[in-house]
CSV table of C-alpha atoms and ligand atoms in Angstrom, one decimal:
chain,number,residue,atom,x,y,z
K,1,MET,CA,-20.9,-8.0,-4.7
K,2,SER,CA,-20.2,-10.3,-2.0
K,3,GLN,CA,-19.5,-8.8,1.3
K,4,ALA,CA,-17.5,-11.7,1.8
K,5,GLU,CA,-14.9,-10.7,-0.9
K,6,LEU,CA,-13.6,-7.8,1.1
K,7,GLN,CA,-13.5,-8.2,4.7
K,8,VAL,CA,-13.1,-5.3,6.7
K,9,GLU,CA,-12.8,-5.5,10.6
K,10,HIS,CA,-12.1,-3.1,13.0
K,11,GLN,CA,-9.5,-4.3,16.1
K,12,GLY,CA,-9.6,-1.1,18.3
K,13,ALA,CA,-7.3,1.6,16.5
K,14,VAL,CA,-6.3,-0.6,13.5
K,15,THR,CA,-8.9,-1.8,10.5
K,16,VAL,CA,-8.1,-4.8,8.7
K,17,VAL,CA,-8.9,-4.9,5.1
K,18,ARG,CA,-8.9,-8.4,3.5
K,19,LEU,CA,-8.9,-9.6,0.1
K,20,ASN,CA,-11.3,-12.5,0.4
K,21,ARG,CA,-11.2,-14.3,-2.9
K,22,PRO,CA,-8.4,-16.9,-2.3
K,23,SER,CA,-10.3,-19.4,-5.1
K,24,LYS,CA,-9.3,-16.5,-7.7
K,25,ARG,CA,-6.1,-15.7,-6.1
K,26,ASN,CA,-7.8,-12.6,-4.9
K,27,ALA,CA,-7.7,-11.4,-8.6
K,28,LEU,CA,-9.1,-7.9,-8.6
K,29,SER,CA,-12.3,-7.7,-10.5
K,30,ASP,CA,-13.6,-4.2,-10.8
K,31,ARG,CA,-16.4,-4.8,-7.8
K,32,LEU,CA,-13.5,-5.7,-5.7
K,33,VAL,CA,-11.3,-2.5,-6.8
K,34,LEU,CA,-14.6,-0.4,-6.0
K,35,ALA,CA,-15.1,-2.0,-2.6
K,36,ILE,CA,-11.6,-1.4,-1.7
K,37,GLN,CA,-12.2,2.4,-2.6
K,38,GLU,CA,-15.5,2.3,-0.6
K,39,ALA,CA,-13.7,0.6,2.5
K,40,PHE,CA,-11.2,3.6,2.7
K,41,LEU,CA,-13.7,6.3,2.1
K,42,GLN,CA,-15.6,4.8,4.8
K,43,LEU,CA,-13.1,4.4,7.6
K,44,PRO,CA,-14.3,5.5,11.1
K,45,ALA,CA,-12.7,8.3,12.8
K,46,THR,CA,-11.5,5.6,15.5
K,47,THR,CA,-9.3,4.2,12.9
K,48,GLY,CA,-5.2,5.1,13.5
K,49,ALA,CA,-3.9,2.8,10.6
K,50,VAL,CA,-5.2,0.1,8.2
K,51,VAL,CA,-3.6,-3.6,7.4
K,52,ILE,CA,-4.4,-4.9,4.2
K,53,ASP,CA,-3.8,-8.4,3.5
K,54,GLY,CA,-5.0,-11.5,1.4
K,55,ALA,CA,-6.8,-14.6,2.4
K,56,GLY,CA,-5.2,-18.0,1.1
K,57,GLU,CA,-2.0,-18.9,-0.5
K,58,HIS,CA,-1.6,-15.6,-2.3
K,59,PHE,CA,-1.9,-11.5,-1.7
K,60,CYS,CA,-3.1,-11.2,-4.9
K,61,ALA,CA,-3.1,-12.2,-8.7
K,62,GLY,CA,-3.5,-8.8,-10.2
K,63,LEU,CA,-6.5,-7.7,-12.5
K,64,ASP,CA,-9.5,-10.4,-12.6
K,65,LEU,CA,-8.2,-11.3,-16.4
K,66,SER,CA,-11.7,-13.0,-16.9
K,67,GLU,CA,-13.1,-9.5,-17.1
K,68,ILE,CA,-10.6,-8.2,-19.8
K,69,ARG,CA,-13.2,-7.6,-22.8
K,70,GLU,CA,-12.9,-5.7,-26.0
K,71,ARG,CA,-12.6,-2.2,-24.6
K,72,ASP,CA,-12.4,1.0,-26.9
K,73,ALA,CA,-9.8,3.6,-25.9
K,74,VAL,CA,-12.1,5.7,-23.8
K,75,GLU,CA,-13.2,2.5,-22.1
K,76,GLY,CA,-9.7,1.6,-21.2
K,77,LEU,CA,-9.1,5.1,-20.0
K,78,HIS,CA,-11.7,4.9,-17.5
K,79,HIS,CA,-11.0,1.6,-16.2
K,80,SER,CA,-7.6,2.8,-15.6
K,81,ARG,CA,-8.8,5.8,-14.0
K,82,MET,CA,-11.1,3.8,-11.7
K,83,TRP,CA,-8.0,2.1,-10.4
K,84,HIS,CA,-6.0,5.3,-9.8
K,85,LYS,CA,-9.3,6.5,-7.7
K,86,ALA,CA,-9.4,3.5,-5.8
K,87,LEU,CA,-5.5,3.2,-5.0
K,88,ASN,CA,-5.3,7.0,-4.3
K,89,GLU,CA,-8.0,6.3,-1.4
K,90,VAL,CA,-5.5,3.8,-0.3
K,91,GLU,CA,-2.2,6.0,-0.9
K,92,GLN,CA,-3.6,9.4,0.2
K,93,GLY,CA,-6.5,8.7,2.4
K,94,ARG,CA,-6.3,9.7,6.4
K,95,VAL,CA,-4.1,7.0,7.7
K,96,PRO,CA,-1.5,5.0,6.8
K,97,VAL,CA,-1.4,1.3,5.2
K,98,VAL,CA,0.6,-1.6,5.9
K,99,ALA,CA,0.4,-4.3,3.7
K,100,ALA,CA,0.9,-8.0,4.7
K,101,LEU,CA,2.2,-10.0,1.8
K,102,HIS,CA,2.5,-13.2,0.9
K,103,GLY,CA,2.9,-15.6,-2.0
K,104,ALA,CA,2.1,-13.7,-5.5
K,105,VAL,CA,2.3,-10.1,-5.2
K,106,VAL,CA,1.7,-9.7,-9.1
K,107,GLY,CA,0.6,-7.2,-11.6
K,108,GLY,CA,-2.2,-5.0,-10.2
K,109,GLY,CA,-1.6,-6.9,-6.9
K,110,LEU,CA,1.9,-5.4,-7.0
K,111,GLU,CA,0.2,-1.9,-7.8
K,112,LEU,CA,-2.0,-2.1,-4.9
K,113,ALA,CA,0.8,-3.0,-2.6
K,114,SER,CA,2.8,0.0,-3.8
K,115,ALA,CA,-0.1,2.2,-3.0
K,116,CYS,CA,0.3,1.1,0.8
K,117,HIS,CA,3.0,3.0,3.1
K,118,ILE,CA,4.7,-0.1,4.4
K,119,ARG,CA,5.1,-3.5,2.8
K,120,VAL,CA,5.8,-6.3,5.1
K,121,ALA,CA,6.7,-9.6,3.0
K,122,ASP,CA,6.6,-13.0,4.4
K,123,ALA,CA,9.3,-15.7,3.0
K,124,THR,CA,7.0,-16.9,0.3
K,125,THR,CA,6.5,-13.5,-1.4
K,126,PHE,CA,7.3,-13.0,-4.9
K,127,TYR,CA,7.0,-10.2,-7.0
K,128,ALA,CA,6.2,-9.8,-10.9
K,129,LEU,CA,4.6,-7.9,-13.8
K,130,PRO,CA,3.2,-10.1,-16.0
K,131,GLU,CA,1.2,-7.5,-18.1
K,132,GLY,CA,4.0,-7.7,-20.7
K,133,SER,CA,3.3,-11.0,-21.4
K,134,ARG,CA,-0.3,-10.7,-21.1
K,135,GLY,CA,0.1,-8.0,-24.2
K,136,ILE,CA,-1.3,-4.8,-21.6
K,137,PHE,CA,0.4,-2.6,-19.4
K,138,VAL,CA,0.1,-1.5,-16.1
K,139,GLY,CA,-3.0,0.6,-15.4
K,140,GLY,CA,-3.4,0.8,-11.5
K,141,GLY,CA,-0.6,3.6,-10.9
K,142,GLY,CA,2.2,1.1,-11.5
K,143,SER,CA,4.2,2.9,-13.6
K,144,VAL,CA,4.3,5.9,-11.0
K,145,ARG,CA,4.8,4.0,-8.1
K,146,ILE,CA,6.9,1.1,-8.6
K,147,PRO,CA,9.7,3.0,-10.1
K,148,ARG,CA,9.7,5.2,-6.9
K,149,LEU,CA,10.1,1.9,-5.0
K,150,VAL,CA,12.9,-0.2,-7.1
K,151,GLY,CA,13.6,2.3,-10.0
K,152,THR,CA,12.5,2.4,-13.6
K,153,ALA,CA,15.3,-0.1,-14.9
K,154,ARG,CA,14.0,-2.9,-12.6
K,155,MET,CA,10.3,-2.3,-13.6
K,156,SER,CA,11.2,-2.3,-17.4
K,157,ASP,CA,13.1,-5.7,-16.8
K,158,MET,CA,10.2,-7.3,-14.9
K,159,MET,CA,7.6,-6.0,-17.8
K,160,LEU,CA,10.1,-6.9,-20.9
K,161,THR,CA,11.5,-10.1,-19.6
K,162,GLY,CA,8.9,-11.7,-17.4
K,163,ARG,CA,11.5,-11.4,-14.3
K,164,VAL,CA,10.1,-12.7,-10.9
K,165,TYR,CA,11.7,-11.3,-8.0
K,166,ASN,CA,11.3,-13.5,-4.6
K,167,ALA,CA,11.0,-12.3,-0.9
K,168,VAL,CA,14.7,-12.0,-0.2
K,169,ASP,CA,15.6,-10.2,-3.3
K,170,GLY,CA,12.5,-8.2,-3.0
K,171,GLU,CA,13.2,-6.8,0.3
K,172,ARG,CA,16.9,-5.8,-0.5
K,173,LEU,CA,15.5,-4.0,-3.8
K,174,GLY,CA,12.9,-2.0,-2.0
K,175,PHE,CA,9.6,-3.9,-2.6
K,176,ALA,CA,9.1,-4.4,0.9
K,177,GLN,CA,10.7,-2.6,4.0
K,178,TYR,CA,10.6,-5.9,6.1
K,179,LEU,CA,10.9,-9.6,5.6
K,180,VAL,CA,9.7,-12.1,8.1
K,181,ASP,CA,9.5,-15.9,8.1
K,182,GLU,CA,6.5,-17.6,6.2
K,183,GLY,CA,3.0,-16.7,8.0
K,184,GLN,CA,4.3,-14.0,10.1
K,185,ALA,CA,3.7,-11.0,7.7
K,186,PHE,CA,0.3,-10.2,9.3
K,187,ASP,CA,1.4,-10.3,13.0
K,188,LYS,CA,4.3,-7.9,11.8
K,189,ALA,CA,2.0,-5.4,10.0
K,190,MET,CA,-0.1,-5.7,12.7
K,191,ALA,CA,2.3,-4.7,15.3
K,192,LEU,CA,3.6,-1.9,13.1
K,193,ALA,CA,0.1,-0.6,12.5
K,194,GLN,CA,-0.4,-0.5,16.2
K,195,ARG,CA,2.5,1.6,16.7
K,196,ILE,CA,1.8,3.6,13.9
K,197,ALA,CA,-1.5,4.5,15.4
K,198,THR,CA,-0.2,5.7,18.5
K,199,ASN,CA,1.9,8.7,16.6
K,200,ALA,CA,0.1,12.2,16.2
K,201,PRO,CA,-2.5,11.9,13.5
K,202,LEU,CA,-0.9,15.0,12.1
K,203,THR,CA,2.7,13.5,11.7
K,204,ASN,CA,1.4,10.5,10.1
K,205,TYR,CA,-1.1,12.7,7.8
K,206,ALA,CA,2.4,15.1,6.8
K,207,LEU,CA,4.5,11.8,6.0
K,208,MET,CA,1.8,10.6,3.8
K,209,HIS,CA,1.0,13.7,2.3
K,210,ALA,CA,3.7,16.0,2.3
K,211,LEU,CA,7.0,13.6,2.2
K,212,PRO,CA,6.0,12.3,-1.2
K,213,ARG,CA,5.3,15.8,-2.6
K,214,ILE,CA,8.1,17.4,-1.2
K,215,ALA,CA,10.6,14.1,-2.9
K,216,ASP,CA,8.9,15.2,-6.1
K,217,GLN,CA,9.5,19.1,-5.7
K,218,PRO,CA,12.7,20.8,-6.7
K,219,SER,CA,15.0,21.2,-3.7
K,220,ASP,CA,14.0,25.1,-2.9
K,221,HIS,CA,10.2,24.3,-3.0
K,222,GLY,CA,10.8,21.2,-1.0
K,223,PHE,CA,12.8,22.9,1.5
K,224,PHE,CA,10.0,25.4,2.0
K,225,THR,CA,6.9,22.9,2.0
K,226,GLU,CA,8.8,21.1,4.7
K,227,SER,CA,9.0,24.4,6.9
K,228,LEU,CA,5.4,25.1,6.3
K,229,ILE,CA,4.6,21.1,7.4
K,230,ALA,CA,7.0,21.4,10.2
K,231,SER,CA,5.5,24.5,11.7
K,232,ILE,CA,1.8,23.3,11.6
K,233,ALA,CA,3.0,19.7,12.9
K,234,GLN,CA,4.5,21.3,15.9
K,235,SER,CA,2.4,23.9,16.7
K,236,ALA,CA,-0.4,21.1,17.7
K,237,PRO,CA,-1.3,20.6,21.1
K,238,GLU,CA,-0.6,16.9,20.8
K,239,ALA,CA,2.9,17.8,19.4
K,240,LYS,CA,3.6,20.2,22.4
K,241,GLN,CA,2.7,17.5,25.3
K,242,ARG,CA,4.4,14.8,23.5
K,243,VAL,CA,7.8,16.8,23.8
K,244,ARG,CA,7.1,18.1,27.4
K,245,ASP,CA,6.4,14.5,28.1
K,246,PHE,CA,10.0,13.7,26.6
K,247,LEU,CA,11.5,16.8,28.7
K,248,GLU,CA,10.0,15.9,32.1
K,249,GLY,CA,10.8,12.3,31.6
K,250,ARG,CA,7.5,10.8,30.9
K,251,ALA,CA,8.4,9.7,27.3
K,252,GLY,CA,10.9,6.8,26.1
K,253,LYS,CA,14.0,7.3,24.7
K,254,VAL,CA,15.3,6.3,21.3
K,255,GLN,CA,16.7,2.7,22.0
K,256,LYS,CA,19.6,1.2,20.0
K,257,SER,CA,18.1,-1.6,17.7
K,258,ASP,CA,19.5,-5.3,17.6
E,1,1HE,C1,-7.3,-15.8,-12.0
E,1,1HE,C2,-6.3,-14.9,-12.2
E,1,1HE,C3,-6.3,-13.6,-12.6
E,1,1HE,C4,-5.6,-16.7,-11.3
E,1,1HE,N1,-7.7,-13.2,-13.1
E,1,1HE,N2,-8.7,-15.5,-12.7
E,1,1HE,N3,-2.4,-11.1,-13.4
E,1,1HE,C5,-1.6,-12.5,-14.1
E,1,1HE,O1,-1.2,-12.4,-15.1
E,1,1HE,C6,-1.3,-13.5,-13.0
E,1,1HE,C7,-2.4,-14.7,-13.5
E,1,1HE,N4,-2.2,-15.8,-12.0
E,1,1HE,C8,-1.1,-16.8,-11.9
E,1,1HE,O2,0.0,-16.5,-12.6
E,1,1HE,C9,-1.3,-17.7,-10.9
E,1,1HE,O3,-2.9,-17.9,-10.7
E,1,1HE,C10,-0.8,-17.3,-9.4
E,1,1HE,C11,1.0,-17.4,-9.7
E,1,1HE,C12,-1.2,-16.0,-8.9
E,1,1HE,C13,-1.1,-18.6,-8.6
E,1,1HE,O4,-1.1,-19.6,-9.1
E,1,1HE,P1,-1.9,-21.0,-8.4
E,1,1HE,O5,-1.4,-22.1,-9.2
E,1,1HE,O6,-1.9,-20.9,-6.8
E,1,1HE,O7,-3.3,-20.7,-8.8
E,1,1HE,P2,-4.1,-21.1,-10.4
E,1,1HE,O8,-4.5,-22.8,-10.3
E,1,1HE,O9,-3.2,-20.4,-11.3
E,1,1HE,O10,-5.4,-20.2,-9.9
E,1,1HE,C14,-6.5,-20.6,-9.4
E,1,1HE,C15,-7.6,-20.1,-9.9
E,1,1HE,O11,-7.6,-18.5,-10.2
E,1,1HE,C16,-8.1,-20.3,-11.4
E,1,1HE,O12,-9.3,-20.6,-11.7
E,1,1HE,P3,-10.2,-21.9,-11.8
E,1,1HE,O13,-11.6,-21.6,-12.2
E,1,1HE,O14,-9.5,-22.3,-13.1
E,1,1HE,O15,-10.0,-22.6,-10.5
E,1,1HE,C17,-7.4,-19.2,-12.1
E,1,1HE,O16,-8.0,-18.9,-13.5
E,1,1HE,C18,-7.8,-18.0,-11.3
E,1,1HE,N5,-6.9,-16.8,-11.3
E,1,1HE,N6,-5.2,-15.4,-11.5
E,1,1HE,C19,-8.6,-14.2,-13.1
E,1,1HE,N7,-5.2,-12.5,-12.4
E,1,1HE,C20,-4.8,-2.3,-13.5
E,1,1HE,S1,-4.2,-2.9,-14.5
E,1,1HE,C21,-3.4,-4.5,-14.0
E,1,1HE,C22,-2.9,-5.5,-14.9
E,1,1HE,C23,-2.5,-6.8,-14.3
E,1,1HE,O17,-2.8,-7.0,-13.0
E,1,1HE,S2,-2.1,-7.8,-15.5
E,1,1HE,C24,-1.8,-9.4,-14.8
E,1,1HE,C25,-2.7,-10.3,-14.5
């Protein structure tokens, strides 16, 4: 694939992964999906967080519809599983991922965004699942991840009726955790990623890997898993140092928010 369709740039502890197919609204061809997987597998040890964004007017128009062809059931299954593997590398890799959203975040684009840990949306962002009207179904993990953000009822409505949510409603409902002015999503995502990269790596890892599993466990199992991961995290020398720094007045206090 043309290297340029996925740009990977290391800026200190933050790696920027940019979908760069603006003439096709960053539609996700199979090659682009595999390139995303590869980029996450190849992250250097110096990377503490990733920002993913899209070049041009839109974050991502979803599956590259020009690649849809007659697939038998087995081929269709493998195609969807390919997306799952790639987006699992995003969600369950080594470091947190912040998505900087603008314009269309639709279909597979919303599936990609929902695999990220934090979503920052600018005022131009809109969310939709046009799969329903294209006669297909989500296949990139959307039916697992999107209901966790906004609920099954909202996702069903989007697919059944073609409903589109704007940036303001999207933030209110839980598609994005941050809403910023037009053109500001990347800068905000970078600032968050830089902050995230200063956390103890084990804390970040626990938030990515333990928290979602705990949320899926029965309470009794969740409490136990929490105790295990808490004890591992606090036993790390870095955690002990950070606590000492606070107790001895070297670390910042929690500040009241504006
Ligand atoms: C595409 C795609 C695409 C644009 N696959 N080529 N996704 C969708 O159903 C969304 C389809 N796209 C759109 O609704 C619109 O393109 C947008 C709202 C995203 C942007 O509109 P706009 O006016 O800025 O761009 P455009 O004129 O529609 O598109 C520009 C070009 O990109 C045009 O190609 P051109 O050769 O005529 O210039 C479009 O054909 C092309 N393009 N979107 C292929 N998606 C794991 S399963 C996931 C299932 C899904 O994701 S289904 C949802 C698919």
